[in-house]
Short mmCIF file of C-alpha atoms in Angstrom, two decimals:
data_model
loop_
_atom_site.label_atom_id
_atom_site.label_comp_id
_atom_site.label_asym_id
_atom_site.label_seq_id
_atom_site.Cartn_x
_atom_site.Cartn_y
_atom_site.Cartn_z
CA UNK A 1 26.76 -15.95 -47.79
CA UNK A 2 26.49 -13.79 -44.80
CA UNK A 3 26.62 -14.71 -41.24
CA UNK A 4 24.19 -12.84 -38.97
CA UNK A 5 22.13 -13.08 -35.75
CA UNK A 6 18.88 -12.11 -35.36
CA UNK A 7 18.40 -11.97 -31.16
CA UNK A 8 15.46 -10.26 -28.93
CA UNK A 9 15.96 -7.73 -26.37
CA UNK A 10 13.13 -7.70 -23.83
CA UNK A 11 11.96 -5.44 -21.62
CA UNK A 12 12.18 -5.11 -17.72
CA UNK A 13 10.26 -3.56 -15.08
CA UNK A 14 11.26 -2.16 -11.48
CA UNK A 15 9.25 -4.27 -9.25
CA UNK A 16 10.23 -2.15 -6.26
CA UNK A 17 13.14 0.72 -6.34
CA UNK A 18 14.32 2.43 -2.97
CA UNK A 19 16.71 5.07 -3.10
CA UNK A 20 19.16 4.31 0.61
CA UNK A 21 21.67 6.85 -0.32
CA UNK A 22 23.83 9.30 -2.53
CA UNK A 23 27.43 8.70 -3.25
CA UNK A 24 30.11 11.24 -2.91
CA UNK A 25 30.14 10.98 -7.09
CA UNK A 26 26.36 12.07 -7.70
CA UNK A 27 25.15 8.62 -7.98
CA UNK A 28 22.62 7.15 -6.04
CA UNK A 29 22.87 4.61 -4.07
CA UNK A 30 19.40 2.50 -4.71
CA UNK A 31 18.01 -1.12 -3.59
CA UNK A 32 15.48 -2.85 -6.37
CA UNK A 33 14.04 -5.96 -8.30
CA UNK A 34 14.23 -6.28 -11.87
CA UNK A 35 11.87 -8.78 -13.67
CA UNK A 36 12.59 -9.42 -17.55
CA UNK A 37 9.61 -9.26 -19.31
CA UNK A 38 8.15 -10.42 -22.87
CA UNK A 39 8.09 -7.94 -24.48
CA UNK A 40 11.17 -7.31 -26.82
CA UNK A 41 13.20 -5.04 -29.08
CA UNK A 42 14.61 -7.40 -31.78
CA UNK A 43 18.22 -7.16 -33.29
CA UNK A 44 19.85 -8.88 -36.31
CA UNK A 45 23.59 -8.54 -36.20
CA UNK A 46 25.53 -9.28 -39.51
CA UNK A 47 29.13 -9.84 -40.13
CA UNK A 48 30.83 -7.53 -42.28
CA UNK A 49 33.89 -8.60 -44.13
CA UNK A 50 35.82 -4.86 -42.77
CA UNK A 51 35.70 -3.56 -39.48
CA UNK A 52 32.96 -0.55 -40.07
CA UNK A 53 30.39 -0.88 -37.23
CA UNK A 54 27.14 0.47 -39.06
CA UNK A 55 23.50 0.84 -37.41
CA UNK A 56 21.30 0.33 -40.84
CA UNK A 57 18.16 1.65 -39.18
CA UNK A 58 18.59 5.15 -37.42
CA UNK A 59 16.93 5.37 -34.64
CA UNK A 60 14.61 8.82 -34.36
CA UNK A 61 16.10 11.85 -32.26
CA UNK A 62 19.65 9.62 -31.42
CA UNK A 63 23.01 10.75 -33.40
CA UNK A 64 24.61 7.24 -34.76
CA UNK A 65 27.32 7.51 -32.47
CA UNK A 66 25.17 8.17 -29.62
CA UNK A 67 22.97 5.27 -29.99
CA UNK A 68 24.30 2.74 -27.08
CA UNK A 69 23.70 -0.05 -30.35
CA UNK A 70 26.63 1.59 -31.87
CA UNK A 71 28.26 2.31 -28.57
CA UNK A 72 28.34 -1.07 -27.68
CA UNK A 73 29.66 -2.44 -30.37
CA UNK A 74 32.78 -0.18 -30.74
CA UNK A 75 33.22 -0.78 -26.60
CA UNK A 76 33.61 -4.64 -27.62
CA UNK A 77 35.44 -3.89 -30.98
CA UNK A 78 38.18 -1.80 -29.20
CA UNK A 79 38.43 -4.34 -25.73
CA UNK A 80 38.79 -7.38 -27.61
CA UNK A 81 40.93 -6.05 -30.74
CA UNK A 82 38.75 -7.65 -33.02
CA UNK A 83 39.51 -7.26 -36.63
CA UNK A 84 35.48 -7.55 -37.83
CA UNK A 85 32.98 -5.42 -37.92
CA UNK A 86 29.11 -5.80 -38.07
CA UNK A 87 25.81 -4.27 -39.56
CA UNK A 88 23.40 -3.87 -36.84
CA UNK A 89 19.43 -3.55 -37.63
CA UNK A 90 16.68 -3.00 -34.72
CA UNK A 91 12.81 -3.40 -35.10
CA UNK A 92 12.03 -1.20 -31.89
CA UNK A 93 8.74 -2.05 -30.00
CA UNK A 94 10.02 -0.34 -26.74
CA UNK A 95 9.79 2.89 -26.27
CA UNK A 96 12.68 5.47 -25.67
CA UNK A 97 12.79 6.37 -22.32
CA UNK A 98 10.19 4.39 -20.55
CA UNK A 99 11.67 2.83 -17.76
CA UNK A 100 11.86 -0.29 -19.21
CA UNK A 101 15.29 -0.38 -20.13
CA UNK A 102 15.39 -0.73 -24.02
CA UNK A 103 18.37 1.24 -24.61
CA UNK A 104 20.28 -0.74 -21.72
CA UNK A 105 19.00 -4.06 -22.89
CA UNK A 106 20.17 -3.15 -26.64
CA UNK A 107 23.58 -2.83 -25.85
CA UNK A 108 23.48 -5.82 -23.82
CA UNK A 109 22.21 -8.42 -26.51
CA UNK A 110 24.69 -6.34 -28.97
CA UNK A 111 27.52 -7.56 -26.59
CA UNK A 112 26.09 -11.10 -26.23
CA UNK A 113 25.78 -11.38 -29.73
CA UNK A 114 28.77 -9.79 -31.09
CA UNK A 115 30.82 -11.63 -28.10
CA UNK A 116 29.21 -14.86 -30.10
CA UNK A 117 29.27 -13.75 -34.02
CA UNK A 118 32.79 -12.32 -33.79
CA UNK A 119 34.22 -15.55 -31.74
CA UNK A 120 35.28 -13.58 -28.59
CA UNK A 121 35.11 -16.43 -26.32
CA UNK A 122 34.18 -13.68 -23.01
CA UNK A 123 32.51 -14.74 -20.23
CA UNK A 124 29.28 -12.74 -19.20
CA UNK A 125 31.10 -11.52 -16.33
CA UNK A 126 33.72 -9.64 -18.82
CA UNK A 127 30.55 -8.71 -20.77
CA UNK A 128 29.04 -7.64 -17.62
CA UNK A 129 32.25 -5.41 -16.39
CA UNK A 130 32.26 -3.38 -19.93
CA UNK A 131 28.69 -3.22 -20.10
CA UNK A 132 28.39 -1.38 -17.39
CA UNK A 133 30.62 1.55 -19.01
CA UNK A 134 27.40 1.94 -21.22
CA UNK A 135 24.77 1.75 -17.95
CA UNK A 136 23.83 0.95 -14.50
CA UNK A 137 21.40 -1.41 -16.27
CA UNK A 138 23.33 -3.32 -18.54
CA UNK A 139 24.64 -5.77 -16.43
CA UNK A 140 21.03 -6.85 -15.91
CA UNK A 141 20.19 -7.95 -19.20
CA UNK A 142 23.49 -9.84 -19.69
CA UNK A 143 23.00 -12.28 -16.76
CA UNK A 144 19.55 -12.27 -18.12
CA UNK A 145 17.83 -13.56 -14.88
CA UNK A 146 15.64 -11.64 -12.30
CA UNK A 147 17.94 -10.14 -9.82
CA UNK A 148 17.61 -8.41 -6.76
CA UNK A 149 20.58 -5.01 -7.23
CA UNK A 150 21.95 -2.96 -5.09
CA UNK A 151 24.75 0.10 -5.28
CA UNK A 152 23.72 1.80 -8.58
CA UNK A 153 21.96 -1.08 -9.84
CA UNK A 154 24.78 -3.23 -10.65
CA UNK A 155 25.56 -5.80 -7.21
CA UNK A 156 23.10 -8.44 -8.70
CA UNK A 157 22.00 -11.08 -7.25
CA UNK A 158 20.13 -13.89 -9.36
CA UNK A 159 16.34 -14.36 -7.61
CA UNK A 160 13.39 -16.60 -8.93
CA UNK A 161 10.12 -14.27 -8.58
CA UNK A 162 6.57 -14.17 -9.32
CA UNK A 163 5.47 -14.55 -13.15
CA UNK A 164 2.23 -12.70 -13.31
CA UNK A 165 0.73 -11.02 -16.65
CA UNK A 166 1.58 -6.80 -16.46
CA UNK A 167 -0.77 -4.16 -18.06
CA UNK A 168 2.13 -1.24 -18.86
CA UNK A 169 0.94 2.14 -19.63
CA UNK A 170 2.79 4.91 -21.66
CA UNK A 171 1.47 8.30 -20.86
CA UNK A 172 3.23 9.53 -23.67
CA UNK A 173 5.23 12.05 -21.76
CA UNK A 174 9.36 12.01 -21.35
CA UNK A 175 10.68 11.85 -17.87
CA UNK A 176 14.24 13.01 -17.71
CA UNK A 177 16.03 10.56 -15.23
CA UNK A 178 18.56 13.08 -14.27
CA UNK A 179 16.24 15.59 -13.50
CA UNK A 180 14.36 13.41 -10.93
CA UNK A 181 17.54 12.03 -9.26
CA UNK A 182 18.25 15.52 -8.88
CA UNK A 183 15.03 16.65 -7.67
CA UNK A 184 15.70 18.37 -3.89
CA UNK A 185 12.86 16.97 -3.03
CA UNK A 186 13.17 13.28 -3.93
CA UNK A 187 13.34 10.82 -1.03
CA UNK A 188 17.03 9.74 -0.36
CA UNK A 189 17.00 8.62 3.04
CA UNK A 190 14.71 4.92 2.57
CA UNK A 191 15.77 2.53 5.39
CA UNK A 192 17.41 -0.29 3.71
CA UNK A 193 15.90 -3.43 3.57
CA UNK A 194 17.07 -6.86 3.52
CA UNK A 195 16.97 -8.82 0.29
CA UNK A 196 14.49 -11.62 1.84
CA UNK A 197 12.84 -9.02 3.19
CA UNK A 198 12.23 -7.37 -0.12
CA UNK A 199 10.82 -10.83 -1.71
CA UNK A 200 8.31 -11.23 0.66
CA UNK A 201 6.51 -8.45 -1.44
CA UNK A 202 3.76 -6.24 -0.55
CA UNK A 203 3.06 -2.75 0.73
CA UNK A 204 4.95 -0.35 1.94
CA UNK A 205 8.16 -2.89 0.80
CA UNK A 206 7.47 -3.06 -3.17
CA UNK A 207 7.16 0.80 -3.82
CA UNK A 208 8.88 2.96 -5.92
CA UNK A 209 11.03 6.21 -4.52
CA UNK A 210 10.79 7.98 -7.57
CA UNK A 211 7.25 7.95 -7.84
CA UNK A 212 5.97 10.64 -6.11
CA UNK A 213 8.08 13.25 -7.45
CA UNK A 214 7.29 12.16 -10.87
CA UNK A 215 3.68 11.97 -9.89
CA UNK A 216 3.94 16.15 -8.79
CA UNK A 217 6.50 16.37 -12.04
CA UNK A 218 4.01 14.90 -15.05
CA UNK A 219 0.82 15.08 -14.06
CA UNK A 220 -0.11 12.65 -16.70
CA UNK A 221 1.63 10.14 -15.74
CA UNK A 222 -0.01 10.97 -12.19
CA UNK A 223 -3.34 10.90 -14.63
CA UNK A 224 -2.77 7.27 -15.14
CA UNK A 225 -1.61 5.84 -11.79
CA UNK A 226 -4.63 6.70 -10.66
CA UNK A 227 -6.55 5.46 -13.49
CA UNK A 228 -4.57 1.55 -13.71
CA UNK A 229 -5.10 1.60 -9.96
CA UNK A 230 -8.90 1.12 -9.77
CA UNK A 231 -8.04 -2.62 -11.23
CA UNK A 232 -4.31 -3.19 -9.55
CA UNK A 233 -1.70 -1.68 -7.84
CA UNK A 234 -0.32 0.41 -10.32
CA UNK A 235 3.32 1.33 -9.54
CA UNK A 236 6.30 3.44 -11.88
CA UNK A 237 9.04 1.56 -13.52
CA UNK A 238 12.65 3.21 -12.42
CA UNK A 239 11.97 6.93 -13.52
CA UNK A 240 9.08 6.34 -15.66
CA UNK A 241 7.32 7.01 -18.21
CA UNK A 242 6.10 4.00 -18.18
CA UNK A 243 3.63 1.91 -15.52
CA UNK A 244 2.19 -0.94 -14.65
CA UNK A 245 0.09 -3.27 -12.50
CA UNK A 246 -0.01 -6.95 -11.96
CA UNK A 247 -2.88 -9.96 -12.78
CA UNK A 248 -2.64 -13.56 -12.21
CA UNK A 249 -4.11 -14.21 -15.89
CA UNK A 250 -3.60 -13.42 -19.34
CA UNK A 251 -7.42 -12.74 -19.42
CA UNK A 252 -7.78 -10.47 -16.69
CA UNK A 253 -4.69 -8.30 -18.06
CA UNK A 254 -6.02 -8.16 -21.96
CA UNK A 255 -9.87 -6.78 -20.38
CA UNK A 256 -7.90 -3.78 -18.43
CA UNK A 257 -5.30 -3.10 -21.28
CA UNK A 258 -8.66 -3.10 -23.70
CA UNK A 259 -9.50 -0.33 -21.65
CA UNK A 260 -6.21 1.18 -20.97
CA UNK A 261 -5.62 1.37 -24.69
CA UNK A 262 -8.48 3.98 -25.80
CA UNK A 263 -6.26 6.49 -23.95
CA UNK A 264 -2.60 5.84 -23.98
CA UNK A 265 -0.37 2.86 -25.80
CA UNK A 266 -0.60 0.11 -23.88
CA UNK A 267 0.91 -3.45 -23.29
CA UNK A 268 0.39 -6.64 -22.25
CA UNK A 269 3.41 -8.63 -21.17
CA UNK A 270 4.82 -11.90 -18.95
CA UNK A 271 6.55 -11.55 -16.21
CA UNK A 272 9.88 -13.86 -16.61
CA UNK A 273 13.03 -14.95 -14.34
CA UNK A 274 14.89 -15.95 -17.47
CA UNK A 275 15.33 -13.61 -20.33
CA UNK A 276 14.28 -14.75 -23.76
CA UNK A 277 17.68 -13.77 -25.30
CA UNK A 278 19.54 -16.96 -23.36
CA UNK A 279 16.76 -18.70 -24.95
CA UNK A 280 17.87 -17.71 -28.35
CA UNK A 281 21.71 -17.78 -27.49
CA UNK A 282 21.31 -21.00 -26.30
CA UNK A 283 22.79 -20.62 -23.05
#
Protein backbone atom coordinates (compact mmCIF):
# COMPACT_ATOMS: atom_id res chain seq x y z
CA UNK A 1 0.00 0.00 0.00
CA UNK A 2 1.33 3.39 -0.70
CA UNK A 3 2.12 6.11 1.65
CA UNK A 4 1.22 9.61 0.47
CA UNK A 5 0.18 13.12 1.63
CA UNK A 6 -2.30 15.04 0.28
CA UNK A 7 -1.51 18.88 1.84
CA UNK A 8 -2.94 22.51 0.68
CA UNK A 9 -0.92 25.34 -0.37
CA UNK A 10 -2.74 28.64 0.11
CA UNK A 11 -2.41 31.74 -1.18
CA UNK A 12 -1.00 35.12 0.23
CA UNK A 13 -1.47 38.65 -0.41
CA UNK A 14 0.92 41.81 0.09
CA UNK A 15 -0.98 43.83 2.48
CA UNK A 16 1.46 46.72 2.08
CA UNK A 17 5.02 46.44 0.10
CA UNK A 18 7.60 49.44 0.26
CA UNK A 19 10.62 49.24 -1.64
CA UNK A 20 13.59 51.23 1.11
CA UNK A 21 16.45 50.28 -1.02
CA UNK A 22 18.61 48.32 -3.68
CA UNK A 23 21.43 46.10 -2.73
CA UNK A 24 24.80 46.17 -4.28
CA UNK A 25 23.57 42.47 -5.81
CA UNK A 26 20.38 43.78 -7.80
CA UNK A 27 18.04 42.89 -5.12
CA UNK A 28 15.81 45.08 -3.52
CA UNK A 29 15.72 45.85 -0.39
CA UNK A 30 11.70 45.97 0.50
CA UNK A 31 9.54 46.30 3.89
CA UNK A 32 5.90 44.34 3.72
CA UNK A 33 3.00 42.23 5.34
CA UNK A 34 2.07 38.98 4.15
CA UNK A 35 -1.40 37.54 5.12
CA UNK A 36 -2.06 33.71 4.18
CA UNK A 37 -5.17 33.41 2.69
CA UNK A 38 -7.87 30.53 1.91
CA UNK A 39 -7.52 29.98 -0.98
CA UNK A 40 -5.20 26.96 -1.90
CA UNK A 41 -3.23 24.96 -4.45
CA UNK A 42 -3.53 21.32 -3.23
CA UNK A 43 -0.62 18.68 -3.34
CA UNK A 44 -0.59 14.88 -2.78
CA UNK A 45 2.91 13.63 -2.27
CA UNK A 46 3.48 9.78 -2.63
CA UNK A 47 6.35 7.66 -1.66
CA UNK A 48 8.06 5.89 -4.27
CA UNK A 49 9.93 2.75 -3.48
CA UNK A 50 13.32 4.38 -5.82
CA UNK A 51 14.57 7.68 -5.60
CA UNK A 52 12.97 9.22 -9.06
CA UNK A 53 11.34 12.57 -8.08
CA UNK A 54 8.38 12.70 -10.71
CA UNK A 55 5.69 15.66 -11.08
CA UNK A 56 2.58 13.40 -12.53
CA UNK A 57 0.69 16.49 -13.63
CA UNK A 58 2.75 18.97 -15.89
CA UNK A 59 2.11 22.08 -15.24
CA UNK A 60 1.28 24.35 -18.63
CA UNK A 61 4.24 26.56 -20.12
CA UNK A 62 6.90 25.18 -17.06
CA UNK A 63 9.75 22.52 -18.22
CA UNK A 64 9.62 19.59 -15.38
CA UNK A 65 12.78 20.58 -14.09
CA UNK A 66 11.86 24.10 -13.90
CA UNK A 67 8.80 23.69 -11.95
CA UNK A 68 9.95 24.87 -8.21
CA UNK A 69 7.54 21.38 -7.26
CA UNK A 70 10.31 19.46 -8.76
CA UNK A 71 12.93 21.90 -7.66
CA UNK A 72 12.10 21.54 -4.28
CA UNK A 73 12.07 18.26 -3.94
CA UNK A 74 15.53 17.45 -5.46
CA UNK A 75 16.89 20.65 -3.08
CA UNK A 76 15.64 18.36 -0.04
CA UNK A 77 16.59 15.01 -1.75
CA UNK A 78 20.26 16.15 -2.28
CA UNK A 79 20.59 18.21 1.49
CA UNK A 80 19.35 15.46 3.44
CA UNK A 81 20.85 12.36 1.37
CA UNK A 82 17.72 10.73 1.38
CA UNK A 83 17.52 7.45 -0.34
CA UNK A 84 13.47 7.90 -1.42
CA UNK A 85 11.92 9.49 -3.84
CA UNK A 86 8.28 10.75 -4.36
CA UNK A 87 5.43 11.25 -7.01
CA UNK A 88 4.16 14.67 -6.70
CA UNK A 89 0.49 15.64 -8.12
CA UNK A 90 -0.98 19.40 -7.93
CA UNK A 91 -4.71 20.46 -8.53
CA UNK A 92 -3.76 24.24 -9.26
CA UNK A 93 -6.48 26.88 -8.39
CA UNK A 94 -3.83 29.74 -8.25
CA UNK A 95 -2.80 31.28 -10.95
CA UNK A 96 0.83 31.51 -12.38
CA UNK A 97 2.18 34.64 -11.73
CA UNK A 98 -0.34 36.54 -9.77
CA UNK A 99 1.23 37.85 -6.90
CA UNK A 100 -0.06 35.52 -4.72
CA UNK A 101 2.73 33.36 -4.34
CA UNK A 102 1.62 29.86 -5.66
CA UNK A 103 4.80 28.82 -7.04
CA UNK A 104 6.64 29.92 -3.68
CA UNK A 105 4.03 28.34 -1.51
CA UNK A 106 4.35 24.95 -3.67
CA UNK A 107 7.74 24.40 -2.92
CA UNK A 108 7.20 25.22 0.57
CA UNK A 109 4.42 22.56 1.46
CA UNK A 110 6.67 20.14 -0.92
CA UNK A 111 9.46 20.68 1.74
CA UNK A 112 7.07 20.41 4.73
CA UNK A 113 5.72 17.42 3.42
CA UNK A 114 8.56 15.60 2.05
CA UNK A 115 10.61 16.78 5.36
CA UNK A 116 7.51 14.64 7.04
CA UNK A 117 6.85 11.60 4.40
CA UNK A 118 10.56 10.88 3.96
CA UNK A 119 11.32 11.05 7.97
CA UNK A 120 13.81 13.98 7.78
CA UNK A 121 13.32 15.08 11.23
CA UNK A 122 14.35 19.18 10.02
CA UNK A 123 13.27 21.89 11.79
CA UNK A 124 11.33 24.69 9.81
CA UNK A 125 14.18 26.84 10.32
CA UNK A 126 16.48 24.29 8.13
CA UNK A 127 13.41 24.14 5.85
CA UNK A 128 13.30 27.79 5.92
CA UNK A 129 17.28 28.33 5.13
CA UNK A 130 17.00 25.93 1.84
CA UNK A 131 13.80 27.23 0.91
CA UNK A 132 14.91 30.28 0.37
CA UNK A 133 17.47 28.96 -2.45
CA UNK A 134 14.09 28.44 -4.39
CA UNK A 135 12.57 32.23 -3.36
CA UNK A 136 12.42 35.30 -1.39
CA UNK A 137 8.94 33.96 -0.55
CA UNK A 138 9.38 30.64 0.57
CA UNK A 139 10.32 31.15 3.89
CA UNK A 140 6.86 32.66 4.33
CA UNK A 141 4.81 29.80 3.73
CA UNK A 142 6.99 27.47 5.86
CA UNK A 143 6.53 29.39 9.16
CA UNK A 144 3.06 29.57 7.87
CA UNK A 145 1.98 32.62 10.03
CA UNK A 146 1.39 36.32 9.00
CA UNK A 147 4.66 38.04 9.18
CA UNK A 148 5.81 41.37 8.89
CA UNK A 149 9.50 40.91 6.30
CA UNK A 150 12.03 42.88 5.67
CA UNK A 151 15.53 42.61 3.46
CA UNK A 152 14.26 40.72 0.35
CA UNK A 153 11.35 39.39 2.00
CA UNK A 154 12.92 36.89 4.12
CA UNK A 155 13.70 38.72 8.01
CA UNK A 156 10.18 37.55 9.21
CA UNK A 157 8.70 38.37 11.93
CA UNK A 158 5.48 36.36 13.13
CA UNK A 159 2.40 39.20 13.52
CA UNK A 160 -1.38 38.50 14.34
CA UNK A 161 -3.42 40.83 11.77
CA UNK A 162 -6.79 41.61 10.64
CA UNK A 163 -8.97 38.62 9.13
CA UNK A 164 -11.29 40.34 6.77
CA UNK A 165 -13.00 38.61 3.56
CA UNK A 166 -10.74 39.80 0.10
CA UNK A 167 -12.40 40.20 -3.39
CA UNK A 168 -9.03 39.32 -5.72
CA UNK A 169 -9.15 40.22 -9.27
CA UNK A 170 -7.12 38.64 -12.19
CA UNK A 171 -6.92 40.95 -15.12
CA UNK A 172 -5.71 38.24 -17.04
CA UNK A 173 -2.52 39.92 -18.04
CA UNK A 174 1.29 38.64 -17.00
CA UNK A 175 3.39 41.08 -15.11
CA UNK A 176 7.03 40.19 -15.34
CA UNK A 177 8.49 40.84 -11.76
CA UNK A 178 11.89 41.49 -13.07
CA UNK A 179 10.88 43.88 -15.43
CA UNK A 180 9.16 46.12 -12.79
CA UNK A 181 12.01 45.87 -10.22
CA UNK A 182 13.95 47.05 -13.00
CA UNK A 183 11.78 49.72 -14.14
CA UNK A 184 14.02 53.27 -13.92
CA UNK A 185 11.23 54.67 -12.88
CA UNK A 186 10.00 52.57 -9.95
CA UNK A 187 10.13 54.21 -6.52
CA UNK A 188 13.25 53.00 -4.53
CA UNK A 189 13.79 55.57 -2.10
CA UNK A 190 10.35 54.86 0.50
CA UNK A 191 11.27 56.10 4.02
CA UNK A 192 11.31 53.10 6.12
CA UNK A 193 8.85 52.56 8.53
CA UNK A 194 8.72 50.94 11.77
CA UNK A 195 7.06 47.56 12.11
CA UNK A 196 4.31 48.96 14.74
CA UNK A 197 4.09 51.61 12.68
CA UNK A 198 3.18 49.53 9.70
CA UNK A 199 0.30 47.59 11.79
CA UNK A 200 -1.43 50.49 12.64
CA UNK A 201 -2.68 50.28 8.93
CA UNK A 202 -4.15 52.83 6.79
CA UNK A 203 -3.24 55.35 4.11
CA UNK A 204 -0.39 56.42 2.90
CA UNK A 205 1.32 53.36 5.31
CA UNK A 206 -0.47 50.16 3.64
CA UNK A 207 0.38 50.97 -0.11
CA UNK A 208 2.08 49.20 -2.56
CA UNK A 209 5.50 50.61 -4.40
CA UNK A 210 5.04 48.65 -7.30
CA UNK A 211 1.78 49.79 -8.11
CA UNK A 212 2.03 52.65 -10.01
CA UNK A 213 4.45 51.52 -12.46
CA UNK A 214 2.40 48.53 -13.11
CA UNK A 215 -0.62 50.73 -13.25
CA UNK A 216 1.34 52.92 -16.42
CA UNK A 217 2.81 49.20 -17.48
CA UNK A 218 -0.77 47.10 -17.96
CA UNK A 219 -3.29 49.25 -18.35
CA UNK A 220 -5.70 46.56 -17.52
CA UNK A 221 -4.72 45.89 -14.54
CA UNK A 222 -4.92 49.86 -14.10
CA UNK A 223 -8.62 49.03 -15.74
CA UNK A 224 -9.48 47.20 -12.65
CA UNK A 225 -8.00 49.16 -9.73
CA UNK A 226 -10.10 51.60 -10.62
CA UNK A 227 -13.04 49.51 -11.12
CA UNK A 228 -12.66 47.28 -7.35
CA UNK A 229 -12.06 50.74 -5.91
CA UNK A 230 -15.58 52.23 -6.18
CA UNK A 231 -16.49 49.42 -3.33
CA UNK A 232 -12.88 49.23 -1.36
CA UNK A 233 -9.54 50.16 -1.43
CA UNK A 234 -8.28 48.17 -4.05
CA UNK A 235 -4.48 47.72 -3.79
CA UNK A 236 -1.74 45.22 -6.04
CA UNK A 237 -0.37 42.13 -4.52
CA UNK A 238 3.74 42.20 -4.77
CA UNK A 239 4.08 42.72 -8.66
CA UNK A 240 0.69 41.82 -9.63
CA UNK A 241 -1.37 40.53 -11.66
CA UNK A 242 -3.48 40.05 -9.24
CA UNK A 243 -5.67 42.63 -6.77
CA UNK A 244 -7.69 43.02 -4.18
CA UNK A 245 -9.77 44.94 -1.64
CA UNK A 246 -10.97 44.24 1.82
CA UNK A 247 -14.80 43.69 3.54
CA UNK A 248 -15.65 42.92 7.00
CA UNK A 249 -18.22 40.11 5.72
CA UNK A 250 -18.45 37.19 3.67
CA UNK A 251 -21.68 38.84 2.26
CA UNK A 252 -20.46 42.07 1.33
CA UNK A 253 -17.33 40.38 -0.53
CA UNK A 254 -19.57 37.59 -2.58
CA UNK A 255 -22.11 40.91 -3.91
CA UNK A 256 -18.77 42.79 -5.33
CA UNK A 257 -17.00 39.53 -6.61
CA UNK A 258 -20.69 38.76 -8.32
CA UNK A 259 -19.93 41.76 -10.06
CA UNK A 260 -16.28 41.55 -10.44
CA UNK A 261 -16.72 38.17 -12.07
CA UNK A 262 -18.71 39.18 -15.42
CA UNK A 263 -15.34 40.72 -16.40
CA UNK A 264 -12.28 39.06 -15.10
CA UNK A 265 -11.81 35.65 -12.78
CA UNK A 266 -12.41 36.50 -9.59
CA UNK A 267 -12.11 35.26 -5.89
CA UNK A 268 -13.37 35.33 -2.74
CA UNK A 269 -11.04 34.43 0.09
CA UNK A 270 -10.27 34.74 4.20
CA UNK A 271 -7.83 36.53 5.41
CA UNK A 272 -5.74 34.14 7.96
CA UNK A 273 -2.65 34.51 10.52
CA UNK A 274 -2.19 30.76 10.44
CA UNK A 275 -1.80 28.89 7.26
CA UNK A 276 -4.09 25.97 6.59
CA UNK A 277 -1.13 23.64 5.77
CA UNK A 278 -0.01 23.54 9.78
CA UNK A 279 -3.54 22.70 10.08
CA UNK A 280 -3.16 19.65 7.99
CA UNK A 281 0.51 18.88 9.20
CA UNK A 282 -0.62 19.01 12.46
CA UNK A 283 1.75 21.35 13.80
Amino acid sequence: MSVSLTLPAPAKLNRMLHIVGRRDDGYHELQTLFQIIDVCDQLTLTLREDSEVSLTTPVSGVAHEDNLIVRAARLLQCSSGTPHGVNLTIEKQLPMGGGLGGGSSNAATVLLGLNKLWQLGLTREALAKLGLQLGADVPVFIHGHSAWAEGIGEKLTQVTIDTPWFVIIHPQVSVSTPLIFQDPELTRDSRPITMARALQGGVPEWRNDCEAIVRKRYPPIAEALDWLAQYAPSRLTGTGACLFAAFESEEAAQTIAELAGQRWPTWVARGLNTSPLQDALGC
